Structures are given as C-alpha cells and as structure tokens.
Tab-separated table of C-alpha atoms and ligand atoms in Angstrom:
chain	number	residue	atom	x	y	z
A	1	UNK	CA	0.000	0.000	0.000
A	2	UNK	CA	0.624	3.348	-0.160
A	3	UNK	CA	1.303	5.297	2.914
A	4	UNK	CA	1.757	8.281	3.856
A	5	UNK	CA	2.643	8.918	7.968
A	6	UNK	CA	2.723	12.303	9.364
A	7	UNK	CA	5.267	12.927	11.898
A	8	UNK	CA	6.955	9.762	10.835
A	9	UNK	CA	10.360	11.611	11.947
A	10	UNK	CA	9.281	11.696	15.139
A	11	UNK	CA	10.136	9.104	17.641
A	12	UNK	CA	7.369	6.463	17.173
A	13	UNK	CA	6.462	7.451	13.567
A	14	UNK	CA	9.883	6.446	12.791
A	15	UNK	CA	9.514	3.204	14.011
A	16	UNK	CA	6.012	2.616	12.303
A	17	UNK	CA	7.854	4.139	9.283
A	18	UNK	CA	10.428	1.368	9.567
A	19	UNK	CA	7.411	-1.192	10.700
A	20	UNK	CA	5.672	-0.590	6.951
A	21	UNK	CA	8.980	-0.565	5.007
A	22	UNK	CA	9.574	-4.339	6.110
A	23	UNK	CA	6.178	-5.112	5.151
A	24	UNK	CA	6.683	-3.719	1.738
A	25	UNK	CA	4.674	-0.583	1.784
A	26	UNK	CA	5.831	2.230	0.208
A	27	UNK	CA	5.586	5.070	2.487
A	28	UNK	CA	6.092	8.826	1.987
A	29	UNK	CA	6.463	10.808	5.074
A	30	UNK	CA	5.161	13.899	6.008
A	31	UNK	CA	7.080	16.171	8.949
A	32	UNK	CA	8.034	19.832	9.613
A	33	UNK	CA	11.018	18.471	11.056
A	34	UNK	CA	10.132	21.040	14.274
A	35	UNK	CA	10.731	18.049	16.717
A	36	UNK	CA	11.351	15.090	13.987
A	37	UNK	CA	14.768	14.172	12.875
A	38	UNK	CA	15.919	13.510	9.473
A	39	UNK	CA	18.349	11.065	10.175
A	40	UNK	CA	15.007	9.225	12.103
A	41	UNK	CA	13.654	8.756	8.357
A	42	UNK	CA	14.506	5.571	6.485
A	43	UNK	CA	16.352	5.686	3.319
A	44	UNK	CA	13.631	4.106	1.780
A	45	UNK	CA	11.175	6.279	2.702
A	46	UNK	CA	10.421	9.724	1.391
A	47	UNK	CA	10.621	12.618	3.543
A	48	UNK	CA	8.030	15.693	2.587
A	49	UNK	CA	9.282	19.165	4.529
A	50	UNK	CA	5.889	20.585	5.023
A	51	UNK	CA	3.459	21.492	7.793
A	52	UNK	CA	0.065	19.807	8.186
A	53	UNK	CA	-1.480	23.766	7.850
A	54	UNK	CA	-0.140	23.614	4.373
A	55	UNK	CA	-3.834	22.271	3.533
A	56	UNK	CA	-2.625	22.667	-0.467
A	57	UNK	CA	0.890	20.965	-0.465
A	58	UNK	CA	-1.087	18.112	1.747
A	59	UNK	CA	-3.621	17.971	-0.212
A	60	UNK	CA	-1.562	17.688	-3.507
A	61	UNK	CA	1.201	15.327	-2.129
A	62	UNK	CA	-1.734	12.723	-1.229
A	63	UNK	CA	-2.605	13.428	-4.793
A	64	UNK	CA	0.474	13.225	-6.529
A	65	UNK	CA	1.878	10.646	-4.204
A	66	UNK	CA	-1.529	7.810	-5.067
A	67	UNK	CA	-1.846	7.530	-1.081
A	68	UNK	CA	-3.803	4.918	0.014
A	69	UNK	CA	-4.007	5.419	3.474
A	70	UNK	CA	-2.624	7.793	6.469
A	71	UNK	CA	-0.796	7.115	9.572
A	72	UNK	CA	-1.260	10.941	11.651
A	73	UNK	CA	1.297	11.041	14.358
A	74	UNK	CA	2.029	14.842	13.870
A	75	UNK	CA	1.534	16.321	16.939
A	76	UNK	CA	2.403	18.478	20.234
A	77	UNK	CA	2.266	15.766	22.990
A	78	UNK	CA	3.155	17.237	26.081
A	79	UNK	CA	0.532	17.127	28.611
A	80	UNK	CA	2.565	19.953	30.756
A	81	UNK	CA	3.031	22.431	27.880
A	82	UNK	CA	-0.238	21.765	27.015
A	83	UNK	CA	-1.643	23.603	30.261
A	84	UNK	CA	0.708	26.479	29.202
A	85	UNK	CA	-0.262	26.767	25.742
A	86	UNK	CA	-3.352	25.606	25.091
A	87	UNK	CA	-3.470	27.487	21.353
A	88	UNK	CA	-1.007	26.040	20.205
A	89	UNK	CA	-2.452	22.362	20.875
A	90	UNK	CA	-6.111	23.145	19.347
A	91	UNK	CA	-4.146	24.390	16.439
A	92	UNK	CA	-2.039	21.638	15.703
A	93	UNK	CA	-3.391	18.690	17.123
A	94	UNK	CA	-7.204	19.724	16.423
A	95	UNK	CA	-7.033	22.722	13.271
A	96	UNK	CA	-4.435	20.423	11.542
A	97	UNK	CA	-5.669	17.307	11.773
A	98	UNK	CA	-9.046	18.461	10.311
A	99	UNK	CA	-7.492	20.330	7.201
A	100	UNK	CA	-5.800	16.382	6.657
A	101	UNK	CA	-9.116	14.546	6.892
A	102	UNK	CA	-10.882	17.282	4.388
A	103	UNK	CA	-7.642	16.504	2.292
A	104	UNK	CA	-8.161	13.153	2.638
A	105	UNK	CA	-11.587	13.237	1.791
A	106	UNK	CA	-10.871	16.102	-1.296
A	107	UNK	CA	-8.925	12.949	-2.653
A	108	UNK	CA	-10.443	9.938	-2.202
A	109	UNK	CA	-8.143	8.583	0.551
A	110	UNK	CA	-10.510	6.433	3.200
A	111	UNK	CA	-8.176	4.603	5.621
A	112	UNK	CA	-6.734	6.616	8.305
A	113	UNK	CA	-4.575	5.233	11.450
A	114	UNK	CA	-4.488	8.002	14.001
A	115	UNK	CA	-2.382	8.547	17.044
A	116	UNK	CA	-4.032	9.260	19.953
A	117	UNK	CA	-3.341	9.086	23.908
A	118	UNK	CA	-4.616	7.978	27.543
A	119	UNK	CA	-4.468	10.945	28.043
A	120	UNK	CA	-8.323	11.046	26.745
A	121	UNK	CA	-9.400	9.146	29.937
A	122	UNK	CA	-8.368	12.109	32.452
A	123	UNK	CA	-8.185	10.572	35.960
A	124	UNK	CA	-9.982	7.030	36.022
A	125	UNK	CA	-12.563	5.933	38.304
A	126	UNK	CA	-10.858	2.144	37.804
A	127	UNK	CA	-7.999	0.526	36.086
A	128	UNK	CA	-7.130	-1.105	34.050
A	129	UNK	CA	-8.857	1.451	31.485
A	130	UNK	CA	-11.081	-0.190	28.946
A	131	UNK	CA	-12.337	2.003	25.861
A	132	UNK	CA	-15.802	2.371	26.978
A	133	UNK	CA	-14.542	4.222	29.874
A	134	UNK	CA	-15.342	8.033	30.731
A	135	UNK	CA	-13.393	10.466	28.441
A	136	UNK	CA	-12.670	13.051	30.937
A	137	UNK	CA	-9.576	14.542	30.201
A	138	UNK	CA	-7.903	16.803	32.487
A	139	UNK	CA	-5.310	18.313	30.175
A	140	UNK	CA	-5.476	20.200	26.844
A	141	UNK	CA	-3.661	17.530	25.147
A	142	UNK	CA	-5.767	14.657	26.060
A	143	UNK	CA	-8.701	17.262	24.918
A	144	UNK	CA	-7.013	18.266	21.748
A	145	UNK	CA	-6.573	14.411	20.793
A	146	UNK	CA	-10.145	13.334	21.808
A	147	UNK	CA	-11.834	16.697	20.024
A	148	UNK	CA	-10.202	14.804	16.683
A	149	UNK	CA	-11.325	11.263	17.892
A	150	UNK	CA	-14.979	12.860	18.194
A	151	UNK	CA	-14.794	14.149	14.626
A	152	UNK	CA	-13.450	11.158	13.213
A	153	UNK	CA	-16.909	9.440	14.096
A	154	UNK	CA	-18.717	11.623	12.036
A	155	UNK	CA	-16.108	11.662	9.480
A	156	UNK	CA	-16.936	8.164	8.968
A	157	UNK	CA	-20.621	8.416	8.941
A	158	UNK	CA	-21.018	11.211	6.621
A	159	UNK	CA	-17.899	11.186	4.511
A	160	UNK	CA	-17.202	7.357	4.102
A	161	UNK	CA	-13.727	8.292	5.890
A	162	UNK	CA	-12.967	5.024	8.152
A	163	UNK	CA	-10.154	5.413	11.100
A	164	UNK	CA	-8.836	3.140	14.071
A	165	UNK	CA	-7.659	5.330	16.617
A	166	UNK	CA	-4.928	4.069	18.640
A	167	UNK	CA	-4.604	5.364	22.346
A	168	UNK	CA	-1.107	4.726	23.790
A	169	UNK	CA	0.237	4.714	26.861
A	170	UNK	CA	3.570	5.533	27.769
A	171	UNK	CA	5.741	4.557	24.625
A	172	UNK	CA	9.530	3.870	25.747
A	173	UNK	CA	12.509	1.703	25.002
A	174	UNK	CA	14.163	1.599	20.787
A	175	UNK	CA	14.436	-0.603	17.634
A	176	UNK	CA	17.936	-0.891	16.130
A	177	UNK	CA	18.951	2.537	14.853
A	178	UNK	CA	15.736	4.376	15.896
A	179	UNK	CA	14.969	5.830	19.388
A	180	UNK	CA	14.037	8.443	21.738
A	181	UNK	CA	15.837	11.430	21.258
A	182	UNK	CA	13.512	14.847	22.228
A	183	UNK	CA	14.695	18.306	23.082
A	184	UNK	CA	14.205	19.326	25.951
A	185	UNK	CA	13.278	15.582	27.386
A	186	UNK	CA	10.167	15.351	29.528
A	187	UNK	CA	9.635	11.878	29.637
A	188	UNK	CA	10.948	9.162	33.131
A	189	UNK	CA	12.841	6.850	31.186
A	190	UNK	CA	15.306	8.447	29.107
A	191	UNK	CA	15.637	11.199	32.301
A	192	UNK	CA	16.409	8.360	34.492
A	193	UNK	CA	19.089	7.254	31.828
A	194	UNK	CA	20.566	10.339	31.653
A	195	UNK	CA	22.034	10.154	35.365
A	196	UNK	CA	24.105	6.713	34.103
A	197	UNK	CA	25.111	8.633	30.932
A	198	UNK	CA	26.836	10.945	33.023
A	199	UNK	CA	24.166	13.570	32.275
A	200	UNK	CA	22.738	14.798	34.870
A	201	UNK	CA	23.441	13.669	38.531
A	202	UNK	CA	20.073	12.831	39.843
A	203	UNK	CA	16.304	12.119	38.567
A	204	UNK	CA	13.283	14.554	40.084
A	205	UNK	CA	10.265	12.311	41.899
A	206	UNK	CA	7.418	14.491	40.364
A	207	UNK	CA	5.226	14.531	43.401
A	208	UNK	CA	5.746	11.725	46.075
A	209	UNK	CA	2.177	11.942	47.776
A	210	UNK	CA	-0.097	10.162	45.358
A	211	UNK	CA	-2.373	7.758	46.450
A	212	UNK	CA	-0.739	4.873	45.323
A	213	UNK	CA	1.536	2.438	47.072
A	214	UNK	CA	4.821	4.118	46.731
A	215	UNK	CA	3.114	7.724	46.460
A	216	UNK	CA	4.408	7.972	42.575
A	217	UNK	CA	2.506	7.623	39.569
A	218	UNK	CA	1.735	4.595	37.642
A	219	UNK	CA	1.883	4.030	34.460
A	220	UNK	CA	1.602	1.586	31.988
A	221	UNK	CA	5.073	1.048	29.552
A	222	UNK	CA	4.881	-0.241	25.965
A	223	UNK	CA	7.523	-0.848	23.747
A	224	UNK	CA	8.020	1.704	20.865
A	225	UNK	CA	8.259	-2.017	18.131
A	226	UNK	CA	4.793	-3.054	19.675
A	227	UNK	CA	3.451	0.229	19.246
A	228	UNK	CA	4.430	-0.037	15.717
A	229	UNK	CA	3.152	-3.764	15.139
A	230	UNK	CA	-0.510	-2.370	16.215
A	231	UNK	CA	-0.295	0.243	13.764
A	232	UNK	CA	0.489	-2.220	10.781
A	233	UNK	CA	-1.937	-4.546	11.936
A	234	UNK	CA	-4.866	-1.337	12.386
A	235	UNK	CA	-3.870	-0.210	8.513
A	236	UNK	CA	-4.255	-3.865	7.617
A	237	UNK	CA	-7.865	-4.160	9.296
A	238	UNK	CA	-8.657	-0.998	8.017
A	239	UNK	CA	-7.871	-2.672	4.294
A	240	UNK	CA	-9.920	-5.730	4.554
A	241	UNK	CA	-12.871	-4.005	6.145
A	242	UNK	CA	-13.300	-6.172	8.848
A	243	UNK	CA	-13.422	-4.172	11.630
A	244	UNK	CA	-15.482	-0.659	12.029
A	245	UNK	CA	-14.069	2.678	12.642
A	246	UNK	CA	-12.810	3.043	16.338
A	247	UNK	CA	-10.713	3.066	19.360
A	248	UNK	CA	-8.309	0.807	20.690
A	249	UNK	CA	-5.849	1.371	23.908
A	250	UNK	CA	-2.530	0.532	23.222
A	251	UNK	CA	-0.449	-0.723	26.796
A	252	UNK	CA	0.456	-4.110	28.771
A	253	UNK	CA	-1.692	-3.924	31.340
A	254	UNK	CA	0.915	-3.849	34.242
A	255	UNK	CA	1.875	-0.259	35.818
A	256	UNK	CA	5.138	0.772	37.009
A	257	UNK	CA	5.337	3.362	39.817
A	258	UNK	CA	8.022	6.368	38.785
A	259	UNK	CA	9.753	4.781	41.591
A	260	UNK	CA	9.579	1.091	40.249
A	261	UNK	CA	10.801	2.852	36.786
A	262	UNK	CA	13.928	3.725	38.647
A	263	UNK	CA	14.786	0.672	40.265
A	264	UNK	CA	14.377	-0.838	36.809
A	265	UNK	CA	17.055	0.987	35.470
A	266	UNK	CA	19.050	0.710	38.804
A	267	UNK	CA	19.040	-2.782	37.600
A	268	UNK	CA	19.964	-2.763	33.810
A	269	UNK	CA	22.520	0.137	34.303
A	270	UNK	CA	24.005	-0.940	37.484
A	271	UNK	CA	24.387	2.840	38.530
A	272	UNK	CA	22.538	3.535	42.176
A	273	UNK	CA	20.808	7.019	39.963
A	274	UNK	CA	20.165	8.865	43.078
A	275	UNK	CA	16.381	10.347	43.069
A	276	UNK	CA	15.109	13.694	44.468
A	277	UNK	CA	11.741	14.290	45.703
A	278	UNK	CA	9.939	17.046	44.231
A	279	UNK	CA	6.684	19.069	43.910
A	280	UNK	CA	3.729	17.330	41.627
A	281	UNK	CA	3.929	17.697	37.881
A	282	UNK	CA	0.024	19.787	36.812
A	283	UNK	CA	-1.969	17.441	35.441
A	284	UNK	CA	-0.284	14.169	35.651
A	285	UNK	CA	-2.829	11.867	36.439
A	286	UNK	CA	-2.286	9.200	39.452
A	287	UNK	CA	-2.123	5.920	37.377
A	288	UNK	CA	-2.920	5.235	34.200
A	289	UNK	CA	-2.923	1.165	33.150
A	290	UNK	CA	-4.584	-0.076	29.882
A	291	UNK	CA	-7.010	-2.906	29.193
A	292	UNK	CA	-5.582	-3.691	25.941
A	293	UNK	CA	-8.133	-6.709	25.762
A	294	UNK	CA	-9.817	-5.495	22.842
A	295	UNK	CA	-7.052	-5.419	20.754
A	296	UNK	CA	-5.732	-8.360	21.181
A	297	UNK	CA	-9.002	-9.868	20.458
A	298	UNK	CA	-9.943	-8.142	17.250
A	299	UNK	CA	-6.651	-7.650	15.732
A	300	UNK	CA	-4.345	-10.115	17.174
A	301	UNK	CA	-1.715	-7.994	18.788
A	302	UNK	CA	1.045	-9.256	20.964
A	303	UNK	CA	3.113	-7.527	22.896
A	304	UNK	CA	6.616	-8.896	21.967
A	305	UNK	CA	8.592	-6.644	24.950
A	306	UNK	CA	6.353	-6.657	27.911
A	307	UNK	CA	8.617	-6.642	30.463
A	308	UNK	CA	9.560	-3.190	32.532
A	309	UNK	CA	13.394	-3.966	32.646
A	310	UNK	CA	13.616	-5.132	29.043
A	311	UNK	CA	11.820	-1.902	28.042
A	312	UNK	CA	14.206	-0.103	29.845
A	313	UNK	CA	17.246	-2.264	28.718
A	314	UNK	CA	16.189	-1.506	24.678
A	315	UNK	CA	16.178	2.107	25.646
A	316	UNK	CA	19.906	1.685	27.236
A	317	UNK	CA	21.063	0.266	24.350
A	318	UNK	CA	20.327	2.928	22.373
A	319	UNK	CA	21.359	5.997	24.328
A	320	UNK	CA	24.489	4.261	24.989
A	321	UNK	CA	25.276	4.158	20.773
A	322	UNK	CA	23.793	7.192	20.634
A	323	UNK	CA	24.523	9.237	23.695
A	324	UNK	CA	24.025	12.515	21.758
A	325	UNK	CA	20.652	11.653	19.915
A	326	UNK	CA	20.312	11.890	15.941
A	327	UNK	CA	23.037	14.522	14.465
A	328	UNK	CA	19.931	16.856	13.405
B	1	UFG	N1	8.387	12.114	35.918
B	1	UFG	C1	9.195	12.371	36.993
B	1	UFG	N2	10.393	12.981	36.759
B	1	UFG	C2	10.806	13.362	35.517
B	1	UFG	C3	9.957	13.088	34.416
B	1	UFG	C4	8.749	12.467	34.643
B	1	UFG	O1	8.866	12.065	38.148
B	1	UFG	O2	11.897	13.926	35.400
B	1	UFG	C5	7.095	11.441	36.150
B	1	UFG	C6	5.898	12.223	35.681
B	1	UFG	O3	5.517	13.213	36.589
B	1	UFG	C7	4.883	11.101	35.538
B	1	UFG	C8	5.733	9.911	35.052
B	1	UFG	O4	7.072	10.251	35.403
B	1	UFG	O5	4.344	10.785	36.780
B	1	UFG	C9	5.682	9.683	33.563
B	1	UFG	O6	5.917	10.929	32.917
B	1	UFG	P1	6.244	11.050	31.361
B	1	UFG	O7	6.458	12.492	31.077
B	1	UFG	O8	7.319	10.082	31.011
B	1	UFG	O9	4.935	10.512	30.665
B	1	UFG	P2	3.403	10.966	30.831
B	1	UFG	O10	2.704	9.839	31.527
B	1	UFG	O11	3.251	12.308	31.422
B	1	UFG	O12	2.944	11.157	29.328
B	1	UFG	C10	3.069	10.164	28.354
B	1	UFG	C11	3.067	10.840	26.991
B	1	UFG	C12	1.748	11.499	26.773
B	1	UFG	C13	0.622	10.541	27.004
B	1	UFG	C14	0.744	9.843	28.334
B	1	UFG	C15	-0.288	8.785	28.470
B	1	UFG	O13	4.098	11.801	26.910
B	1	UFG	O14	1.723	11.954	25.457
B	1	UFG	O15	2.018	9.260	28.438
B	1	UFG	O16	-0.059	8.016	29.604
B	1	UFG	F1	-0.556	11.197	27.013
C-alpha cells in the first residue's frame, strides 16, 4: 500500500515508518522536522518538509503521491506544555488534523490510522482502562486528541472516511537505529538514563504523595516495536474491512510506579541514579494502566517486549550508541 505517515520523523512514527517498510509498503512521510529528525527517516522512505497547515501541499502530495491510506502522528504531545499553551495544541493537534481529513476526503483517501493518547481518559474511576470508559480529560492535550477522535466518528458516517484510533500509553525503550531522542526531554525513562550517561546527577520524583503504594505515579510502559506492530496490523484491518471505525488502547496492562521505573534501570545500568523528591507535575494523572483486551481480540496484537526492565534495557542500548541523539 501506499502510505503516507505524518510525523513519521518523530520518535514512534519512525519506528512505524520502519514497521511498513519491512512489510513492503511504500511510504512517503510527512514532517516539519520542528521536533522530527531527518536522520530518524529511512532511506527508503520519502521525507516531505511541510506542515500539516499547508492544507494545499497536503492535499496535492496525497494526490500526486496515489496515497492509500494515512498514519497521523504529527503532533504536540506534552501534557505539561499543554496547560501552558493551550493554542497552540487546538491548532495543531485539532485545526491540523481536520485540514488532513478534508484533504483526505478532497482525494479519495478512506483509511486513516491516528495517534491518539490515555491521556483522553483524564483521571480514572478504575484501572485497568477499557475504551468504553469516561473520556474526561484533564489536560489540553488529552482534549485536543479526543476533540479529533470525536470528529473522526462523524467523518466516517457522513464522509465514508474510516479510522482506528490508537490510544497509547507511555511509549519507551528503541528498535535498532531508531529511538528516543527529544529536546528538551520530559519523559521518566530516558531522564532516568541520563544520570548513568553521566548527564545529569540525579532524577526529580514528580510529586511523592499520590495515592498509590509508593506515592508515585503509575503508568503503563509499551515498547516503541509493539506500538508499531498495532499500527500495521490497524492499517491492515482498516484494508480488509473487517473491523469498524474506532478506538483501541494501546499498553500491557501492568503499571510501574516512577519509583519502580527507577529501580528498573538501577538494575539494567548498574548505577545507584540517586532520586530527588519534588513538587507534583500539573496534570499528571495518578495511574494510568490499559485494558488492551480489545485489541488483542480483534486484531491479534502481541506484545513482543512486555517486560519493565527489558523496556528499559532496549532504551539503554540505544542511548548508549547514541549518547548525543540523531546529528539533526
Ligand atoms: N516524571 C518524573 N520525573 C521526571 C519526568 C517524569 O517524576 O523527570 C514522572 C511524571 O511526573 C509522571 C511519570 O514520570 O508521573 C511519567 O511521565 P512522562 O512524562 O514520562 O509521561 P506521561 O505519563 O506524562 O505522558 C506520556 C506521553 C503522553 C501521554 C501519556 C499517556 O508523553 O503523550 O504518556 O499516559 F498522554
């Protein structure tokens, strides 16, 4: 097929990216290189300089290009810059991703893969999460991500447009050459790694005083190369028909406390990474864990990497070959 993946120089599009080349699908990517990284991009797939509010280069690339079918991954995805700047995540998460599905639908294209987050769940009443659970976000970005989900629905009904939307928890951990590499870093894991890398000297314990065992946050860890698999497998679905437009959570259904993320790496790095308590994070939710039941019934998906320290040891791996990140 013919793909096209926005933000596929980002850190999980490029590992979809590289999840659709091995399956033979030609894929063009699509990425204002803003927070993607060229280097992220396969040589065999072709990289498009453009911003998703171009509506007329999208429009004409899906065009000129014969896509098939979409993978959107461009986005803003921090939930704490999100509370700061809430225009800029309507805009790009919400404004953008509707001037693609109007392109999409200006040119026939029907199949659309689209990234989406927990974060649409706000604070849970139970977990694991299921789908059918409240969408109550409690950030702009969860908001901004469910506003498009919401849309999609109707997208399907009126304009034949059908979409899978894949809410993930907390991606982590690399695939060969590809991995996390953001500036400025927000997220635990490749913090914590930092202190072994000789980095930084200690982690920050974003708020100590949940109510969860340990008084950290849980969350629920999936490998960046499982992330990917769902993604092929939702494109694939969404090619045979057999399954109707909707949403599927993406996670393993086990949660790691920030602390147990720590010890995890105590363990794989041998370094005693030294952490600091600190004042809550706004609008980090206490624990987030995923029912990813329905998933694995309707499309088959298996997590391959399930395991917190094996997560954590891909991750190592790759920060040690790369301690400085991609070159751009
Ligand atoms: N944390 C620390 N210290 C740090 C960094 C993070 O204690 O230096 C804590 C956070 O406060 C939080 C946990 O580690 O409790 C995980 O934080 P991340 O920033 O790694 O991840 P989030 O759970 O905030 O967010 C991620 C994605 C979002 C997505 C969410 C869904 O970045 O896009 O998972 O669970 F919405």
């Amino acid at each position: 097929m013919r793909v096209l993946v926005t933000g596929g120089a980002g850190y999980i599009g490029s590992v979809i990216v590289a999840a659709l080349v091995r399956r033979n699908h030609e894929v063009l990517v699509i990425d204002n290189l803003y927070k993607g990284h060229r280097a992220a991009v396969m040589a065999l797939a072709q990289l498009l300089t453009v911003d998703l509010g171009n509506a007329a280069a999208v429009e004409r690339s899906l065009a000129e290009y014969g896509v098939e079918a979409v993978i959107h991954m461009a986005a803003d995805s921090l939930v704490g810059e999100s509370m700061q700047n809430a225009a800029k995540y309507f805009r790009n998460n919400v404004v953008n991703s509707l001037l693609l599905a109007n392109a999409m639908v200006a040119t026939g294209v029907r199949r659309l893969v689209f990234s989406s987050t927990a974060a649409v769940y706000g604070e849970p009443e139970t977990v694991p999460i299921a789908e059918d659970a409240p969408l109550e976000p409690t950030n702009v970005y969860g908001e901004s991500k469910l506003a498009f989900e919401r849309m999609l629905r109707w997208y399907d009904q009126v304009h034949g447009l059908s979409s899978i939307a894949l809410r993930y928890f907390n991606a982590a951990g690399a695939v060969g050459d590809l991995g996390e590499d953001h500036d400025p870093e927000t997220h635990l894991i490749p913090i914590v790694l930092q202190v072994p890398l000789g980095k930084r000297d200690a982690v920050q314990l974003f708020g100590t005083d949940y109510p969860t065992p340990d008084g950290t946050c849980i969350r629920d860890y999936i490998h960046v190369g499982d992330l990917a698999e769902a993604h092929v497998l939702a494109l694939d679905a969404l090619a045979r028909g057999d399954v109707p437009s909707g949403a599927y959570n993406l996670g393993n259904g086990t949660g790691y406390s920030n602390r147990q993320v720590i010890d995890a790496a105590r363990r794989v790095t041998g370094h005693a990474i030294p952490a600091i308590e600190a004042p809550r994070r706004p609008g980090d939710p206490a624990a987030l864990v995923a029912s990813s039941e329905r998933i694995r019934r309707d499309l088959d998906w298996q997590p391959r990497v399930p395991g917190i320290d094996e997560i954590v040891a891909s991750a190592w791996e790759w920060h040690q070959r790369f301690p400085n990140g991609y070159p751009d």
